Amino acid sequence: MKNRLQTLKNEILEKINEIKSEADLKEIELKYFSRKGEINQIMHSLKDLDLELRKEFGVLANQTKKELEEAFTKAKNSILNNNDGEILDVTLPGVNMKRGHLHPITIIQKEVEDLFSSLGFSIISGPELESDYFNFTALNIPPFHPARDMQDTFYVTSAKDDNQEELDLVMRTHTSPVQIRAMRKFGAPLKAIIPGRCFRNEATDARHEHTFYQFEGLMVGEDINFANLKSLLEIVGKKIFGPNTKLRMRPKFYPFVEPGNNGEYTCFLCSGKGCKVCKQTGWLEIVGAGLIHPNVLRAGGIDPEKYSGLAFGFGLTRLAMLKYGVNDVRLFNSGDLKFLQQF
Ligand code: DAH
């Protein structure tokens, strides 16, 4: 038995040394290493030996089998890879995989979401194709009111509501309609921001785009007042533009808030001294805001006698333009890799 094993071992090693082609490999594999090959036959015949002998030869046979298999694998790799048994040369430089990354507006959106979640706000979303009612009427902009002229959009008529009445659908002009949806769904008290894509029917140029991003914020509860709005906008400004940022609020008409105002922050590029970006004023107009109009609270199913609220709307696209010094808004939707790869 021992001799038979030794002879077989020598024979196989010799054959392995002579392997020159894949055909040789196949032949040897079949003859010696396959299930019915000679090595397995020897292993099989061990069971006929006495216990003592079986123990002794078992060890030896297993060891020999392992040695032969290793030698064969090495020869196989050498033939298949033609590299002397080395399967992989880890010192070779790899192929550089190109990775994509987030769009600049998404980067800013995530920063803003982190900031507001840390202040206890939920992040919610609403439909981009919105009913005329939510986009305008419920926000205190009734049909035929001149305030409708402030935001022209793309009208898509024809859907039917639950009562089978024709619904006028519009591409939403702002994220404000989601205020109504949020109030109806969650009631008061409520703290949420709504980032999202908006649309306007405008001639495009370096400062105007038909598709852009905003984020809306609202806070509804008992005794929400103007001081809450001011301090919140101050915190947000400092977080986005740096700790020395100052806020000033100037009255402005927005139909869905009363009083309504424009929040301006000291220009983060010149620290308020005056530069090209802030048109030498030292201030950047960033946010529309105010205390939610009682009609809007009512449209949201909230009793204005019991609750009050604040709301604000930032231009996410505008924030991205300022932060990255982008001077043409159209670049964001252009899909131009030369532009996108800079972020
Ligand atoms: N929806 C306004 C716009 O798109 C921005 C805005 C102004 C949102 C005042 C508000 C607000 O919530 O209170 O121009």
Short mmCIF file of C-alpha atoms and ligand atoms in Angstrom, two decimals:
data_model
loop_
_atom_site.label_atom_id
_atom_site.label_comp_id
_atom_site.label_asym_id
_atom_site.label_seq_id
_atom_site.Cartn_x
_atom_site.Cartn_y
_atom_site.Cartn_z
CA MET A 1 0.00 0.00 0.00
CA LYS A 2 2.74 2.35 1.02
CA ASN A 3 4.67 1.51 -2.12
CA ARG A 4 1.66 1.90 -4.31
CA LEU A 5 1.13 5.36 -2.88
CA GLN A 6 4.78 6.35 -3.37
CA THR A 7 4.84 5.10 -6.98
CA LEU A 8 1.66 6.94 -7.77
CA LYS A 9 3.01 10.11 -6.19
CA ASN A 10 6.20 10.00 -8.28
CA GLU A 11 4.24 9.25 -11.39
CA ILE A 12 1.87 12.13 -10.87
CA LEU A 13 4.63 14.62 -10.00
CA GLU A 14 6.45 13.65 -13.13
CA LYS A 15 3.33 14.14 -15.25
CA ILE A 16 2.67 17.50 -13.62
CA ASN A 17 6.18 18.60 -14.52
CA GLU A 18 5.53 17.74 -18.11
CA ILE A 19 2.25 19.64 -18.44
CA LYS A 20 2.44 21.94 -21.45
CA SER A 21 -1.11 22.64 -22.48
CA GLU A 22 -4.67 22.82 -21.25
CA ALA A 23 -5.25 19.46 -22.90
CA ASP A 24 -2.48 17.95 -20.68
CA LEU A 25 -4.14 19.55 -17.67
CA LYS A 26 -7.51 18.02 -18.52
CA GLU A 27 -6.02 14.60 -19.08
CA ILE A 28 -4.19 14.55 -15.75
CA GLU A 29 -7.15 15.97 -13.88
CA LEU A 30 -9.37 13.24 -15.22
CA LYS A 31 -6.92 10.40 -14.70
CA TYR A 32 -5.78 11.23 -11.18
CA PHE A 33 -7.83 13.98 -9.56
CA SER A 34 -11.41 13.37 -10.67
CA ARG A 35 -13.97 11.65 -8.46
CA LYS A 36 -13.14 8.28 -9.95
CA GLY A 37 -9.44 9.17 -10.46
CA GLU A 38 -6.58 7.11 -9.10
CA ILE A 39 -6.01 9.18 -5.99
CA ASN A 40 -9.59 8.77 -4.88
CA GLN A 41 -9.44 5.10 -5.63
CA ILE A 42 -6.58 4.71 -3.15
CA MET A 43 -8.46 6.78 -0.61
CA HIS A 44 -11.43 4.54 -1.14
CA SER A 45 -9.48 1.35 -0.64
CA LEU A 46 -8.36 2.52 2.82
CA LYS A 47 -11.65 1.32 4.22
CA ASP A 48 -10.63 -2.30 3.61
CA LEU A 49 -7.61 -2.03 5.91
CA ASP A 50 -7.47 -2.96 9.58
CA LEU A 51 -8.13 -0.12 11.98
CA GLU A 52 -4.45 0.36 12.98
CA LEU A 53 -3.20 0.33 9.40
CA ARG A 54 -6.04 2.50 8.27
CA LYS A 55 -5.05 5.12 10.84
CA GLU A 56 -1.41 5.05 9.76
CA PHE A 57 -2.05 5.14 6.02
CA GLY A 58 -4.96 7.48 6.31
CA VAL A 59 -2.74 10.26 7.54
CA LEU A 60 -0.10 9.58 4.95
CA ALA A 61 -2.59 9.26 2.10
CA ASN A 62 -4.33 12.49 3.02
CA GLN A 63 -1.05 14.33 3.21
CA THR A 64 0.07 13.00 -0.16
CA LYS A 65 -3.25 13.88 -1.70
CA LYS A 66 -2.93 17.44 -0.43
CA GLU A 67 0.62 17.81 -1.74
CA LEU A 68 -0.36 16.52 -5.15
CA GLU A 69 -3.39 18.77 -5.36
CA GLU A 70 -1.27 21.79 -4.51
CA ALA A 71 1.30 20.92 -7.13
CA PHE A 72 -1.45 20.41 -9.68
CA THR A 73 -3.18 23.74 -8.84
CA LYS A 74 0.11 25.56 -9.18
CA ALA A 75 0.75 23.98 -12.57
CA LYS A 76 -2.82 24.74 -13.62
CA ASN A 77 -2.53 28.45 -12.67
CA SER A 78 0.78 28.64 -14.43
CA ILE A 79 -0.71 27.31 -17.66
CA LEU A 80 -3.98 29.27 -17.45
CA ASN A 81 -2.44 32.59 -16.43
CA ASN A 82 0.93 32.03 -17.98
CA ASN A 83 2.56 33.68 -14.97
CA ASP A 84 4.48 31.03 -13.09
CA GLY A 85 1.79 30.26 -10.58
CA GLU A 86 1.19 33.85 -9.46
CA ILE A 87 -2.53 34.43 -9.85
CA LEU A 88 -2.50 38.12 -9.13
CA ASP A 89 0.27 40.69 -9.20
CA VAL A 90 -0.85 43.02 -6.44
CA THR A 91 1.84 45.56 -7.31
CA LEU A 92 0.29 46.36 -10.68
CA PRO A 93 -1.53 49.71 -10.68
CA GLY A 94 -5.30 49.18 -10.65
CA VAL A 95 -7.88 50.57 -13.01
CA ASN A 96 -9.19 53.85 -11.64
CA MET A 97 -12.94 53.63 -11.11
CA LYS A 98 -14.74 56.90 -11.78
CA ARG A 99 -17.21 57.73 -9.03
CA GLY A 100 -20.12 60.10 -9.31
CA HIS A 101 -21.05 62.55 -6.58
CA LEU A 102 -23.95 64.63 -5.34
CA HIS A 103 -25.28 67.56 -7.34
CA PRO A 104 -24.34 70.93 -5.75
CA ILE A 105 -27.98 71.70 -4.97
CA THR A 106 -28.38 68.32 -3.25
CA ILE A 107 -25.26 69.07 -1.17
CA ILE A 108 -26.78 72.34 0.09
CA GLN A 109 -30.17 70.68 0.59
CA LYS A 110 -28.59 68.03 2.83
CA GLU A 111 -26.78 70.70 4.86
CA VAL A 112 -30.03 72.57 5.40
CA GLU A 113 -31.87 69.37 6.31
CA ASP A 114 -29.21 68.53 8.91
CA LEU A 115 -29.45 71.99 10.40
CA PHE A 116 -33.25 71.95 10.69
CA SER A 117 -33.43 68.38 11.96
CA SER A 118 -31.05 69.42 14.73
CA LEU A 119 -33.59 72.15 15.62
CA GLY A 120 -36.38 69.57 15.84
CA PHE A 121 -38.02 70.18 12.45
CA SER A 122 -39.38 67.30 10.36
CA ILE A 123 -38.49 67.13 6.69
CA ILE A 124 -41.45 66.55 4.40
CA SER A 125 -42.25 66.75 0.73
CA GLY A 126 -45.22 67.42 -1.53
CA PRO A 127 -46.19 66.98 -5.18
CA GLU A 128 -44.55 68.98 -7.96
CA LEU A 129 -47.76 68.83 -9.99
CA GLU A 130 -50.12 70.67 -7.67
CA SER A 131 -53.74 71.75 -7.74
CA ASP A 132 -54.37 75.38 -8.56
CA TYR A 133 -56.23 75.50 -5.24
CA PHE A 134 -53.26 74.50 -3.05
CA ASN A 135 -50.72 76.48 -5.07
CA PHE A 136 -52.73 79.72 -5.00
CA THR A 137 -56.24 79.88 -3.55
CA ALA A 138 -55.54 78.17 -0.23
CA LEU A 139 -52.55 80.48 0.18
CA ASN A 140 -54.82 83.51 0.16
CA ILE A 141 -54.35 84.16 -3.57
CA PRO A 142 -57.92 83.75 -4.94
CA PRO A 143 -58.60 83.45 -8.69
CA PHE A 144 -58.49 86.81 -10.45
CA HIS A 145 -56.52 88.37 -7.60
CA PRO A 146 -53.67 90.49 -8.97
CA ALA A 147 -51.22 88.64 -6.69
CA ARG A 148 -51.50 85.72 -9.14
CA ASP A 149 -49.46 87.76 -11.59
CA MET A 150 -46.41 87.50 -9.33
CA GLN A 151 -45.91 83.85 -10.22
CA ASP A 152 -46.80 82.59 -13.69
CA THR A 153 -46.56 78.86 -14.24
CA PHE A 154 -47.39 75.95 -16.54
CA TYR A 155 -51.07 75.02 -16.40
CA VAL A 156 -52.13 71.42 -16.91
CA THR A 157 -55.92 71.15 -16.95
CA SER A 158 -58.07 68.04 -16.90
CA ALA A 159 -57.76 65.88 -13.80
CA LYS A 160 -60.95 65.27 -11.81
CA ASP A 161 -61.20 65.58 -8.05
CA ASP A 162 -63.17 63.26 -5.70
CA ASN A 163 -66.44 64.96 -6.68
CA GLN A 164 -65.66 64.45 -10.36
CA GLU A 165 -65.19 68.16 -10.83
CA GLU A 166 -62.50 69.44 -13.17
CA LEU A 167 -59.33 70.27 -11.31
CA ASP A 168 -56.87 72.82 -12.56
CA LEU A 169 -53.39 71.43 -12.11
CA VAL A 170 -50.26 73.54 -12.21
CA MET A 171 -46.56 72.88 -11.90
CA ARG A 172 -46.10 74.33 -8.41
CA THR A 173 -44.51 77.78 -8.42
CA HIS A 174 -43.20 77.48 -4.87
CA THR A 175 -42.99 75.00 -2.00
CA SER A 176 -45.60 77.00 -0.02
CA PRO A 177 -48.61 74.79 -0.99
CA VAL A 178 -47.08 72.01 1.09
CA GLN A 179 -47.73 74.24 4.13
CA ILE A 180 -51.44 73.59 3.62
CA ARG A 181 -50.92 69.86 3.02
CA ALA A 182 -48.74 69.60 6.14
CA MET A 183 -51.23 71.46 8.36
CA ARG A 184 -54.10 69.29 7.12
CA LYS A 185 -52.14 66.10 7.66
CA PHE A 186 -50.35 66.77 10.95
CA GLY A 187 -52.36 69.59 12.59
CA ALA A 188 -50.84 71.79 15.31
CA PRO A 189 -48.30 72.00 16.85
CA LEU A 190 -46.06 71.51 13.82
CA LYS A 191 -42.45 72.22 12.86
CA ALA A 192 -41.39 71.22 9.37
CA ILE A 193 -39.29 72.15 6.39
CA ILE A 194 -40.14 71.25 2.82
CA PRO A 195 -37.33 71.22 0.28
CA GLY A 196 -38.32 70.75 -3.34
CA ARG A 197 -38.36 71.61 -7.01
CA CYS A 198 -40.46 74.47 -8.32
CA PHE A 199 -41.38 75.83 -11.74
CA ARG A 200 -42.15 79.20 -13.28
CA ASN A 201 -43.10 80.26 -16.74
CA GLU A 202 -40.31 82.74 -17.39
CA ALA A 203 -37.88 83.67 -20.08
CA THR A 204 -34.61 82.18 -18.87
CA ASP A 205 -31.42 84.12 -18.45
CA ALA A 206 -28.41 83.99 -16.12
CA ARG A 207 -30.63 84.80 -13.13
CA HIS A 208 -33.94 83.15 -14.07
CA GLU A 209 -34.74 79.50 -14.67
CA HIS A 210 -38.05 77.74 -15.32
CA THR A 211 -36.98 74.99 -12.87
CA PHE A 212 -35.34 75.71 -9.53
CA TYR A 213 -35.27 74.62 -5.89
CA GLN A 214 -36.64 76.16 -2.72
CA PHE A 215 -37.19 75.13 0.81
CA GLU A 216 -40.15 76.20 2.84
CA GLY A 217 -40.32 76.21 6.60
CA LEU A 218 -43.23 76.51 8.97
CA MET A 219 -43.88 76.38 12.66
CA VAL A 220 -47.40 76.36 14.05
CA GLY A 221 -48.33 76.40 17.72
CA GLU A 222 -49.78 78.50 20.50
CA ASP A 223 -48.18 81.95 20.79
CA ILE A 224 -45.80 81.69 17.85
CA ASN A 225 -44.77 85.30 17.26
CA PHE A 226 -42.50 87.57 15.28
CA ALA A 227 -39.67 87.28 17.83
CA ASN A 228 -39.63 83.50 17.22
CA LEU A 229 -39.35 84.14 13.48
CA LYS A 230 -36.52 86.62 13.89
CA SER A 231 -34.46 84.48 16.24
CA LEU A 232 -34.96 81.39 14.07
CA LEU A 233 -33.84 83.22 10.93
CA GLU A 234 -30.84 84.57 12.83
CA ILE A 235 -29.75 81.09 13.88
CA VAL A 236 -30.20 79.78 10.35
CA GLY A 237 -28.22 82.69 8.83
CA LYS A 238 -25.32 82.18 11.22
CA LYS A 239 -25.24 78.46 10.45
CA ILE A 240 -25.34 78.92 6.69
CA PHE A 241 -23.17 82.03 6.27
CA GLY A 242 -20.99 82.10 9.40
CA PRO A 243 -21.22 83.23 13.03
CA ASN A 244 -20.86 86.98 12.38
CA THR A 245 -23.82 87.13 10.02
CA LYS A 246 -26.46 89.75 10.82
CA LEU A 247 -30.11 89.73 9.79
CA ARG A 248 -32.34 92.63 8.84
CA MET A 249 -36.02 92.31 8.06
CA ARG A 250 -37.87 94.66 5.78
CA PRO A 251 -41.60 94.67 5.06
CA LYS A 252 -42.72 92.95 1.88
CA PHE A 253 -46.08 91.78 0.61
CA TYR A 254 -46.65 88.04 0.38
CA PRO A 255 -50.35 87.13 0.34
CA PHE A 256 -49.90 84.12 2.66
CA VAL A 257 -48.30 85.97 5.58
CA GLU A 258 -49.16 89.02 7.65
CA PRO A 259 -46.94 90.82 8.40
CA GLY A 260 -44.72 89.70 5.54
CA ASN A 261 -41.10 90.60 5.09
CA ASN A 262 -37.87 90.03 3.30
CA GLY A 263 -34.97 88.69 5.36
CA GLU A 264 -31.58 89.99 4.33
CA TYR A 265 -28.24 88.76 5.64
CA THR A 266 -24.92 90.61 5.70
CA CYS A 267 -23.01 89.61 2.59
CA PHE A 268 -20.73 86.74 3.54
CA LEU A 269 -18.26 87.61 0.80
CA CYS A 270 -17.45 91.19 1.92
CA SER A 271 -18.79 90.92 5.51
CA GLY A 272 -21.19 93.76 4.81
CA LYS A 273 -18.67 96.22 3.37
CA GLY A 274 -20.13 96.15 -0.13
CA CYS A 275 -19.01 94.15 -3.17
CA LYS A 276 -20.13 93.05 -6.63
CA VAL A 277 -22.22 90.16 -5.35
CA CYS A 278 -24.29 92.29 -2.94
CA LYS A 279 -24.32 95.18 -5.45
CA GLN A 280 -22.36 97.34 -2.98
CA THR A 281 -25.20 97.23 -0.42
CA GLY A 282 -23.54 94.86 2.05
CA TRP A 283 -26.81 92.86 2.26
CA LEU A 284 -28.10 89.79 0.45
CA GLU A 285 -31.85 89.27 0.01
CA ILE A 286 -32.28 85.64 0.95
CA VAL A 287 -35.57 84.72 2.52
CA GLY A 288 -39.25 85.61 2.29
CA ALA A 289 -41.00 85.19 5.61
CA GLY A 290 -43.78 86.23 7.92
CA LEU A 291 -46.52 85.17 10.30
CA ILE A 292 -48.97 82.82 8.64
CA HIS A 293 -52.14 84.61 7.47
CA PRO A 294 -55.30 83.53 9.36
CA ASN A 295 -56.93 82.56 6.03
CA VAL A 296 -54.03 80.19 5.34
CA LEU A 297 -54.29 78.60 8.79
CA ARG A 298 -58.02 78.14 8.18
CA ALA A 299 -57.37 76.53 4.78
CA GLY A 300 -55.03 74.17 6.60
CA GLY A 301 -57.82 73.25 9.04
CA ILE A 302 -56.23 75.11 11.96
CA ASP A 303 -58.12 77.54 14.17
CA PRO A 304 -56.39 80.96 13.94
CA GLU A 305 -57.99 82.00 17.25
CA LYS A 306 -56.12 79.26 19.04
CA TYR A 307 -52.92 78.90 17.03
CA SER A 308 -50.51 81.14 15.20
CA GLY A 309 -47.58 80.29 12.98
CA LEU A 310 -44.51 81.49 11.18
CA ALA A 311 -43.39 80.60 7.67
CA PHE A 312 -40.41 81.28 5.48
CA GLY A 313 -39.16 80.37 2.01
CA PHE A 314 -35.50 80.17 0.97
CA GLY A 315 -34.24 79.77 -2.59
CA LEU A 316 -32.04 76.66 -2.44
CA THR A 317 -30.77 77.33 -5.95
CA ARG A 318 -29.90 80.87 -4.94
CA LEU A 319 -28.05 79.62 -1.85
CA ALA A 320 -26.03 77.25 -4.04
CA MET A 321 -25.21 80.08 -6.46
CA LEU A 322 -23.98 82.28 -3.64
CA LYS A 323 -22.04 79.60 -1.83
CA TYR A 324 -20.23 78.30 -4.91
CA GLY A 325 -19.99 81.62 -6.76
CA VAL A 326 -22.00 80.35 -9.73
CA ASN A 327 -23.02 83.27 -11.92
CA ASP A 328 -25.37 81.50 -14.33
CA VAL A 329 -28.34 79.62 -12.84
CA ARG A 330 -28.81 77.62 -16.07
CA LEU A 331 -25.63 75.66 -15.35
CA PHE A 332 -27.38 73.66 -12.59
CA ASN A 333 -29.76 71.97 -15.04
CA SER A 334 -27.35 71.81 -17.93
CA GLY A 335 -25.93 68.35 -17.22
CA ASP A 336 -22.58 69.83 -18.22
CA LEU A 337 -19.91 67.58 -16.66
CA LYS A 338 -17.26 70.31 -16.83
CA PHE A 339 -19.46 72.29 -14.46
CA LEU A 340 -20.59 69.40 -12.23
CA GLN A 341 -17.16 67.87 -11.74
CA GLN A 342 -16.04 70.96 -9.84
CA PHE A 343 -18.09 70.08 -6.75
N1 DAH B 1 -43.35 81.39 -1.68
C1 DAH B 1 -42.57 82.60 -1.77
C2 DAH B 1 -41.91 82.66 -3.15
O1 DAH B 1 -41.75 81.69 -3.78
C3 DAH B 1 -41.50 82.64 -0.71
C4 DAH B 1 -42.08 82.82 0.66
C5 DAH B 1 -42.31 84.07 1.15
C6 DAH B 1 -42.42 81.72 1.43
C7 DAH B 1 -42.84 84.29 2.38
C8 DAH B 1 -42.97 81.91 2.69
C9 DAH B 1 -43.18 83.19 3.16
O2 DAH B 1 -43.30 80.89 3.48
O3 DAH B 1 -43.70 83.38 4.40
O4 DAH B 1 -41.57 83.74 -3.57
#
